[in-house]
Amino acid sequence: MTQYVLRRLVQMVPTFLGITVLTFAIAHLAPGDPLQLDPESARSLSVRAVRPDEPLPVQYLRWLGRVATFDFGRSLHDQRPVIEKLAEALPRTMSIAFLALLVAYGLAIPLGVYQAARPRSLVSRALGGLLFVAYSVPSFWVAVMLLLFFTGGRGLAWFPFEGLHSKDAGELGWGAWLLDTAWHLVLPVACLAYATLAVVSRQVRASMLEALTQDYVRAARARGIGRRSILFRHALRNSLLPVITMLSFSLPYLIGGSIVVERVFGIPGMGSLAFDAIGTRDYPVVMAVATLSALVTMFAVLGADLLYAVADPRIRLGGAR
Amino acid sequence: MSRRARLAFGLLALLVGTALFADLLANELPLAVRTGGVTYVLPALTKPLALADTTQLGLASAAEWIVHTPVPFGPNQTFATAVTRAEAAPWAPDAEHLLGTDELGRDVLARLIHGARVSLLIGFGAVLIALLVGLFLGVVAGYYGGFIDAAISRLTEVTFTFPSFFFFIALAGMLRFTSVVPLVIVMGLTRWTDIARLVRAETLKLKELDFVLAVRVLGASDARILARHIVPNALPPVLVAATFGVASAILLESALAFLGIGVPPPTASWGELLIQAHRYLVHPGAWWLAVFPGLAVAGTVLTMNLVGEALQDLQSATSNATHQTR
Amino acid sequence: MVPPMRRLALVLLVLAACPKKDAADAGASQGAAQALTPTRAWLDGRLPAEVTEGTPVKGGTFTMRVHVEPAGLNRLHDQMAEGTMSRYMAGTIYESLAELDRDTHPRYDLKPLLAQSWEESADHKTLTIHLRKGVKFHDGSSFTSRDVKAVADVVRNPKNATKSIASSFEDVESITTPDEHTVVVKWKKVYYLANRNLLTSLPMMPAKALEGDFDTLAINRAPIGTGPWRFVSWETGRALTFTRFDGYWGQPAWLDQIVVRFVKDETVAAQLWEKGEFDLMTRIAPTVWRSIEKPDPSNAWAIRGYHRVRFTDNSYGWVGWNEARPFFADKKVRRALAHLYPAEKVARNIDLDLEPPTTCPFYSEGPSCDPEVKPIPYDPAAAARLLDEAGWKDSNGDGVRDREGDPFQFTFASNAYSVKMGKLLPLLQEELRKAGIAMDIEKVEAATYIKRLRDQDYDACSLNWSNFDPIQDNYAIFHSSQTGKNGSNWVGYQNPEVDRLLEQIRAEFDDARRIELERAVHRALFEDQVYLWLTNRPMLDAVKVGVMGMKPSLAWYDLRKVWRAPAAKQ
């Protein structure tokens, strides 16, 4: 096990270096100068050159050296330390992504099991169709629709339409503050979660259906073990393996999707930060965001693989792939 | 073929048909018209100079006879019916504009029909590129193994891990998007990782099989083995993945357009209509700009997903069949 | 279509058809129905007289929407001196030596602020400034001539990112401080705006706060000035809070607090506004402006709850034709393009009749524009004649004009985030196509856009010039020496006659004579069609009923005069 983890970690080094090279290249080859956000006002035209004269490889190595100590420099836009801006944005994005993950998996597994348990019932077929449709609907469109129909634009005013907190949130007690935040998070999380929910529940249903035809299930049934126990103790446990693999794909998807969701719901997270930083050519921020989200993704993939390995004793760690 | 599969291919045919015949479905010019003693057949395609400044609406009164297109507006025809309206565009759906218009008075239905062309072009184009790259890298990695495999695997990981939205936003500044081509290429070059992984796994399996070993013993070159034996056998599962890839590429295009990156104006794009929908969400509340393009995207993606499923079923049916006969 | 999809569509349509919830309390009484019909003043965007009447009282918070969050609040720093916020902080947080007198619209004479008075020598080369005594900074220190010099020195230090202000100080010979309350500025050469710029554009900050690395000063995020409000907090991405400064030297402010809410997104801003969260809503989108005019119960919140403000800024939009390109070098072609611009269609459908057309590079309500200059009318036939004369004819019958084998085909580089250009360009494209000119549209990101313009790496472009001072030096925009990186003459315009006029203006201190020269510049530039002048950009704002003392001007609202009527009246 340790050996496997170590080998995976070693493999991550070249991947990570590749990502830093790519990030650095994109940030430095893109034309344009650091700029302010209001391109229509003539005042923002005075822009100063900030690129040092050193050759790019030297700059890259210098930057890499600093990144190794988590020093991402200062934002060219507002001169604040990049790490400070990340510290503001990352928790927001990660908590939304994590909540979305939780909601998606928390709902997907029971839904999938239900569909597998009663494959012919009307509810389960309708559910299957609905989830299939949901998977095909663009998330930003869902975002716009939710805004349109549930935030008071037209129809119901159940949820706030922007931000993470109400304007007086600072004066609330922590319990009320938490409720306020949760209330603000409902729509963004729903928006981010539903596609994952659809994919995962389809996967659960498929592998449950397959598991239920396996010999050990038949054997269990023959031994007179209860239906419920067969479903949850035997079939589900084995069906979870492919679902765990999907975790490694879900997290990058959720992080990527956050750009759109954050923009629509006005949440100042990593997505918004990245979008604005690219627009203003704020290289230090751009590079930090890209590197960081790549790192998060890599560790998510590793985590999912490890979970998989733990869950499936048949996998021989460290063996040939 | 199951009912569902038939439905899937039927929808796909409908979509492709819409894209191919968009010019005849929605156009400024009629299908045929006789005016001023001259008969024009399919002026939409031949674009005669004499009709350069006219539209179906304008011709209708003067012509001896006229055969309208199903939607009598071109996708880029602005304020075609402005004369009869007091309010500013976007105009809500009515008898003239069945699905309403956008902020420039352009018919939404006409733009949706022509947008199908753009969406499919982007979806299939991007996947074709991804397929070529993924096939090549996957086969090479799986067949040769060793250092080459390790290098390609790392490259795959880098591409997979790198935040793709970031890539697009950054590249939008570098490349001059005056047509859809650069967008298609960039999309293709970032979306091959799934295919490469799949192909690599298939190749690993295939190269140990008897028939490949036999051909190798007979002295066939690597290139020949790969091209004649490995690739064709690895293709079926890859095609399924590619079909789902088309769906996700179409989704991505509309999301990019929504972020302001994408096809240049005035190209009819579904995503672009959705940006307007966001802008007019409440005042004056142009719901038709949100609902119809969203349904178009969702419908297309749904179709591609259905086709993917159908292909998957077909393929597992055939492999089960071969399995049983063996 | 698939049944499930149709069902989904139906559900959505039904939802869409739901009436707004406030429609229920519609027209409860006759009086309410009457109040729903907007007044003339409301429609025109003029504040009613009652807003400036009454006796001010102390107290209350004033919340306003700002569409862009600045990088910092140090008004001297290039990257932080973002136009909008600089304007809002002038006179509230920061004060300069003099200010533009809002009561002298449209001239805007100078009015003393931190300077009590000043004298100019007869040769205009020496300015002696007498500072007001007893002025305190927000940190409690006293304001003296040392601070004025420190601010000027920081600006003139070439290492600092102060280019946008520094250009006004290039010709300073010396700045001396004979005593605590006197500053003497000597100029190397005369320049008509030198003293005006110096007096109005330098926000005063304590000398001590300016020590250290200019990019990372503490005051960049927590400004210290002498204004009637002081900085309290900045919640990134959300809001700024200012509170009344009790040590203010002048009449204390009425409002206890000013809250600046950063709301970038137009849709979100409109929604927050509808909920009544802003006392001052700024930059209302034209479509929203028009859609709330309908005397409908769903618009009651706006018609009854807000006064609208429409005020013409010193700002105009223009289209530039790169004169280095063979097709645009010819004046005739540029005139033809003006004839092809569908001004009325744009005004009606895109600007919604809110933006007055202009022909002038100066403040349109000031005296520097020649009223005899009339816009070039939309006239495709005239355009065709001019294009023929210039040698652009469709010789191969492909529908595109050509000359010596080159087709008339170019790319319009458009700022990707400009909503107006996104709408206008497809219209222009259609008009040009009918006239035999092929125009492609390229959306360019903001960061690349300015660079492309500066490098003259474009065929056609569009931008907005704005200036907060009604007196505007157009040297940097139209003088032949200001092409490329030197200045803002990005179309590459060259005309010796205009060069001479622009140089003369810079040394002309007599207003009447200067105005004559400026009118000559206006005429010459328009004759040459250097730009295709579009419209003056109006300020489209709304003020909550009950917020008193608001009055728009080129120097923005004067918040020092603003107060809230006690809440009882409703």
Coordinates of C-alpha atoms in Angstrom, one line a residue, chain B:
Chain B
M1 CA -32.8 -2.2 -33.1
S2 CA -34.7 -1.1 -30.0
R3 CA -37.4 1.5 -30.2
R4 CA -35.2 3.8 -28.3
A5 CA -32.3 3.3 -30.7
R6 CA -34.6 4.1 -33.6
L7 CA -35.8 7.2 -31.9
A8 CA -32.2 8.2 -31.3
F9 CA -31.1 7.8 -34.9
G10 CA -34.3 9.5 -36.1
L11 CA -33.6 12.5 -34.0
L12 CA -30.0 12.6 -35.2
A13 CA -31.2 12.5 -38.8
L14 CA -33.6 15.3 -38.0
L15 CA -30.8 17.4 -36.5
V16 CA -28.4 16.8 -39.3
G17 CA -31.2 17.5 -41.8
T18 CA -31.9 20.8 -40.1
A19 CA -28.3 21.7 -40.2
L20 CA -27.8 20.7 -43.8
F21 CA -31.0 22.4 -45.1
A22 CA -30.9 25.4 -42.8
D23 CA -30.7 27.7 -45.8
L24 CA -33.9 26.3 -47.2
L25 CA -35.7 26.2 -43.9
A26 CA -35.1 29.8 -42.7
N27 CA -34.0 32.4 -45.2
E28 CA -34.5 36.1 -46.2
L29 CA -35.3 34.9 -49.7
P30 CA -38.1 32.6 -50.7
L31 CA -37.9 29.1 -52.1
A32 CA -39.1 30.3 -55.4
V33 CA -40.6 33.5 -56.7
R34 CA -41.8 35.1 -59.9
T35 CA -41.4 38.8 -60.0
G36 CA -40.9 41.4 -62.7
G37 CA -41.5 38.6 -65.3
V38 CA -38.6 36.6 -64.1
T39 CA -38.8 33.3 -62.2
Y40 CA -36.2 32.6 -59.6
V41 CA -35.9 29.1 -58.2
L42 CA -34.1 28.7 -54.9
P43 CA -32.8 32.2 -54.8
A44 CA -31.6 31.5 -51.3
L45 CA -28.8 29.4 -52.9
T46 CA -28.1 31.2 -56.1
K47 CA -28.3 34.7 -54.5
P48 CA -29.2 36.6 -57.7
L49 CA -28.1 40.2 -57.7
A50 CA -31.5 41.4 -58.7
L51 CA -32.9 40.2 -55.3
A52 CA -29.9 41.3 -53.3
D53 CA -31.8 44.0 -51.4
T54 CA -35.1 42.3 -51.1
T55 CA -36.7 40.0 -48.5
Q56 CA -39.6 37.6 -48.6
L57 CA -41.8 40.0 -46.8
G58 CA -41.0 42.7 -49.3
L59 CA -41.4 40.4 -52.3
A60 CA -44.7 39.0 -51.2
S61 CA -46.7 42.0 -52.3
A62 CA -45.0 42.6 -55.6
A63 CA -44.6 39.0 -56.8
E64 CA -46.9 37.1 -59.2
W65 CA -46.5 34.1 -57.0
I66 CA -44.1 33.1 -54.2
V67 CA -43.2 30.0 -52.3
H68 CA -42.1 30.9 -48.9
T69 CA -39.5 29.1 -46.8
P70 CA -41.0 27.6 -43.6
V71 CA -39.5 30.4 -41.6
P72 CA -39.5 33.6 -43.7
F73 CA -36.5 35.2 -42.1
G74 CA -32.8 34.9 -42.4
P75 CA -30.7 34.3 -39.2
N76 CA -29.0 37.7 -39.5
Q77 CA -31.9 39.7 -40.7
T78 CA -32.3 42.5 -38.2
F79 CA -35.5 44.3 -37.3
A80 CA -37.4 42.6 -40.2
T81 CA -40.8 43.5 -38.8
A82 CA -39.8 46.7 -37.0
V83 CA -42.2 48.8 -39.0
T84 CA -45.3 47.3 -37.3
R85 CA -43.9 47.5 -33.8
A86 CA -43.8 50.3 -31.3
E87 CA -41.7 48.7 -28.6
A88 CA -38.0 48.0 -28.7
A89 CA -36.7 44.5 -29.5
P90 CA -36.6 41.8 -28.2
W91 CA -40.1 41.0 -29.2
A92 CA -42.1 38.2 -27.6
P93 CA -43.4 35.3 -29.7
D94 CA -46.4 36.1 -31.9
A95 CA -47.8 35.0 -35.3
E96 CA -44.9 36.6 -37.2
H97 CA -42.0 35.4 -35.0
L98 CA -43.1 32.1 -33.6
L99 CA -40.4 32.0 -31.0
G100 CA -39.9 35.7 -30.7
T101 CA -36.8 37.7 -31.6
D102 CA -33.6 38.7 -30.0
E103 CA -32.4 42.2 -29.1
L104 CA -31.7 43.0 -32.8
G105 CA -35.1 41.9 -33.9
R106 CA -33.6 38.7 -35.4
D107 CA -36.0 35.8 -35.6
V108 CA -35.1 33.3 -32.8
L109 CA -36.4 30.3 -34.8
A110 CA -34.3 31.2 -37.8
R111 CA -31.3 31.6 -35.5
L112 CA -31.9 28.3 -33.8
I113 CA -32.2 26.5 -37.2
H114 CA -28.9 28.0 -38.4
G115 CA -27.4 27.6 -35.0
A116 CA -27.8 23.8 -35.4
R117 CA -25.2 24.0 -38.1
V118 CA -22.7 25.7 -35.9
S119 CA -23.3 23.5 -32.9
L120 CA -23.0 20.3 -34.9
L121 CA -20.0 21.6 -36.8
I122 CA -18.3 22.4 -33.5
G123 CA -19.4 19.2 -31.8
F124 CA -18.4 16.8 -34.6
G125 CA -15.3 18.8 -35.7
A126 CA -13.9 18.9 -32.2
V127 CA -14.5 15.2 -31.7
L128 CA -12.9 14.3 -35.0
I129 CA -9.7 16.1 -34.0
A130 CA -9.9 14.5 -30.5
L131 CA -10.5 11.1 -32.1
L132 CA -7.4 11.4 -34.3
V133 CA -5.1 12.6 -31.5
G134 CA -6.6 10.1 -29.0
L135 CA -6.4 7.2 -31.3
F136 CA -2.8 7.9 -32.3
L137 CA -1.5 8.5 -28.8
G138 CA -3.5 5.7 -27.3
V139 CA -2.5 3.1 -29.8
V140 CA 1.2 4.1 -29.6
A141 CA 1.2 4.1 -25.8
G142 CA -0.6 0.8 -25.5
Y143 CA 1.4 -1.0 -28.2
Y144 CA 4.9 0.1 -27.4
G145 CA 4.6 0.5 -23.6
G146 CA 7.7 1.3 -21.6
F147 CA 9.0 4.9 -21.7
I148 CA 6.7 5.9 -24.6
D149 CA 3.7 4.8 -22.6
A150 CA 4.9 6.6 -19.5
A151 CA 5.5 9.8 -21.4
I152 CA 2.1 9.7 -23.1
S153 CA 0.4 8.8 -19.9
R154 CA 1.9 11.9 -18.2
L155 CA 0.8 14.0 -21.2
T156 CA -2.7 12.6 -20.9
E157 CA -2.7 13.4 -17.2
V158 CA -1.5 17.0 -17.7
T159 CA -4.1 17.6 -20.3
F160 CA -6.8 16.0 -18.2
T161 CA -5.8 17.8 -15.0
F162 CA -5.3 21.2 -16.5
P163 CA -8.4 23.4 -16.0
S164 CA -9.9 23.5 -19.4
F165 CA -12.0 26.6 -19.0
F166 CA -8.9 28.5 -18.1
F167 CA -7.3 27.2 -21.3
F168 CA -10.1 28.5 -23.4
I169 CA -10.3 31.9 -21.8
A170 CA -6.5 32.3 -22.2
L171 CA -6.5 31.1 -25.8
A172 CA -9.3 33.3 -26.8
G173 CA -6.9 36.2 -26.3
M174 CA -4.1 34.5 -28.2
L175 CA -6.0 33.4 -31.3
R176 CA -8.1 35.7 -33.3
F177 CA -11.5 34.1 -33.3
T178 CA -12.8 35.4 -36.6
S179 CA -14.3 32.0 -37.5
V180 CA -15.2 28.8 -35.7
V181 CA -12.2 26.9 -36.8
P182 CA -9.7 27.9 -34.1
L183 CA -12.4 27.2 -31.5
V184 CA -12.9 23.7 -32.9
I185 CA -9.2 23.0 -33.0
V186 CA -8.6 24.1 -29.4
M187 CA -11.6 22.0 -28.3
G188 CA -10.3 19.0 -30.1
L189 CA -6.8 19.4 -28.7
T190 CA -8.1 19.4 -25.1
R191 CA -10.6 16.7 -25.2
W192 CA -8.8 13.6 -26.5
T193 CA -7.8 12.2 -23.1
D194 CA -10.8 9.9 -22.5
I195 CA -10.3 8.5 -26.0
A196 CA -6.6 8.0 -25.6
R197 CA -7.1 6.1 -22.3
L198 CA -9.7 3.9 -23.8
V199 CA -7.7 3.1 -26.9
R200 CA -4.6 2.4 -24.8
A201 CA -6.6 -0.1 -22.7
E202 CA -8.0 -1.8 -25.8
T203 CA -4.6 -2.0 -27.4
L204 CA -3.1 -3.6 -24.3
K205 CA -5.8 -6.2 -24.5
L206 CA -5.6 -6.7 -28.3
K207 CA -1.9 -7.0 -28.7
E208 CA -1.8 -10.1 -26.6
L209 CA -4.5 -11.8 -28.6
D210 CA -3.6 -14.7 -30.8
F211 CA -4.3 -13.1 -34.2
V212 CA -2.1 -10.1 -33.5
L213 CA 0.7 -12.3 -32.3
A214 CA 0.2 -14.5 -35.4
V215 CA 0.5 -11.5 -37.8
R216 CA 3.5 -10.3 -35.9
V217 CA 5.2 -13.7 -36.3
L218 CA 4.5 -13.5 -40.0
G219 CA 6.7 -10.4 -40.1
A220 CA 4.1 -7.6 -40.5
S221 CA 5.5 -4.1 -39.8
D222 CA 4.3 -2.3 -36.6
A223 CA 2.5 0.3 -38.7
R224 CA 0.6 -2.3 -40.6
I225 CA -0.3 -4.2 -37.4
L226 CA -1.6 -1.0 -35.8
A227 CA -3.4 0.3 -38.8
R228 CA -4.9 -3.0 -40.0
H229 CA -5.5 -5.0 -36.9
I230 CA -5.4 -2.9 -33.7
V231 CA -7.2 0.3 -34.7
P232 CA -10.2 -1.3 -36.4
N233 CA -10.7 -3.6 -33.4
A234 CA -10.3 -0.8 -30.9
L235 CA -12.7 1.4 -32.7
P236 CA -16.2 0.3 -31.6
P237 CA -16.0 1.3 -27.9
V238 CA -14.1 4.5 -29.0
L239 CA -17.0 5.5 -31.3
V240 CA -19.4 5.2 -28.4
A241 CA -17.1 7.5 -26.3
A242 CA -16.8 9.9 -29.3
T243 CA -20.6 10.2 -29.5
F244 CA -20.8 11.2 -25.9
G245 CA -17.9 13.5 -26.7
V246 CA -19.9 15.3 -29.3
A247 CA -22.6 15.9 -26.7
S248 CA -20.2 17.4 -24.2
A249 CA -18.5 19.5 -26.8
I250 CA -21.8 21.1 -27.7
L251 CA -22.5 21.7 -24.1
L252 CA -19.0 23.3 -23.7
E253 CA -19.5 25.5 -26.7
S254 CA -22.7 26.9 -25.3
A255 CA -21.1 27.5 -21.9
L256 CA -18.1 29.3 -23.5
A257 CA -20.4 31.4 -25.6
F258 CA -22.2 32.3 -22.4
L259 CA -18.9 33.4 -20.9
G260 CA -18.3 35.6 -24.0
I261 CA -15.8 33.4 -25.7
G262 CA -16.8 31.6 -28.8
V263 CA -17.9 32.0 -32.4
P264 CA -17.6 35.6 -33.7
P265 CA -20.8 37.6 -34.5
P266 CA -23.1 37.5 -36.3
T267 CA -22.8 33.7 -36.5
A268 CA -26.0 32.3 -35.0
S269 CA -25.0 30.4 -31.9
W270 CA -27.3 29.0 -29.2
G271 CA -25.0 30.1 -26.5
E272 CA -25.1 33.7 -27.7
L273 CA -28.9 33.8 -27.5
L274 CA -28.6 32.6 -23.9
I275 CA -26.3 35.5 -23.0
Q276 CA -29.0 37.8 -24.1
A277 CA -31.5 35.8 -22.1
H278 CA -29.4 36.6 -19.0
R279 CA -29.3 40.3 -19.9
Y280 CA -33.0 40.6 -20.4
L281 CA -33.9 38.2 -17.5
V282 CA -36.1 40.6 -15.6
H283 CA -36.4 43.8 -17.6
P284 CA -38.2 43.4 -19.8
G285 CA -38.1 39.7 -19.1
A286 CA -37.5 37.9 -22.4
W287 CA -38.1 34.4 -21.3
W288 CA -38.3 33.1 -24.8
L289 CA -34.6 33.9 -25.2
A290 CA -33.8 31.6 -22.3
V291 CA -36.3 28.8 -22.9
F292 CA -36.0 28.0 -26.6
P293 CA -32.2 28.1 -27.1
G294 CA -31.8 26.1 -23.9
L295 CA -34.2 23.5 -25.2
A296 CA -32.3 23.4 -28.5
V297 CA -29.0 22.7 -26.7
A298 CA -30.6 20.2 -24.3
G299 CA -32.4 18.5 -27.2
T300 CA -29.2 18.2 -29.3
V301 CA -27.2 16.9 -26.3
L302 CA -30.0 14.5 -25.4
T303 CA -30.0 13.2 -29.0
M304 CA -26.3 12.6 -29.0
N305 CA -26.5 10.9 -25.6
L306 CA -29.3 8.7 -26.9
V307 CA -27.3 7.8 -30.0
G308 CA -24.3 7.0 -27.7
E309 CA -26.5 4.7 -25.6
A310 CA -27.9 3.0 -28.7
L311 CA -24.4 2.4 -30.1
Q312 CA -23.3 1.1 -26.8
D313 CA -26.2 -1.4 -26.7
L314 CA -25.5 -2.4 -30.3
Q315 CA -21.9 -3.0 -29.5
S316 CA -22.4 -5.0 -26.3
A317 CA -25.0 -7.0 -28.2
T318 CA -22.5 -7.9 -30.9
S319 CA -19.7 -8.7 -28.4
N320 CA -22.1 -10.8 -26.4
A321 CA -23.0 -12.6 -29.6
T322 CA -19.4 -13.3 -30.4
H323 CA -18.8 -14.3 -26.9
Q324 CA -21.5 -16.9 -27.0
T325 CA -20.5 -18.4 -30.3
R326 CA -16.9 -18.8 -29.2

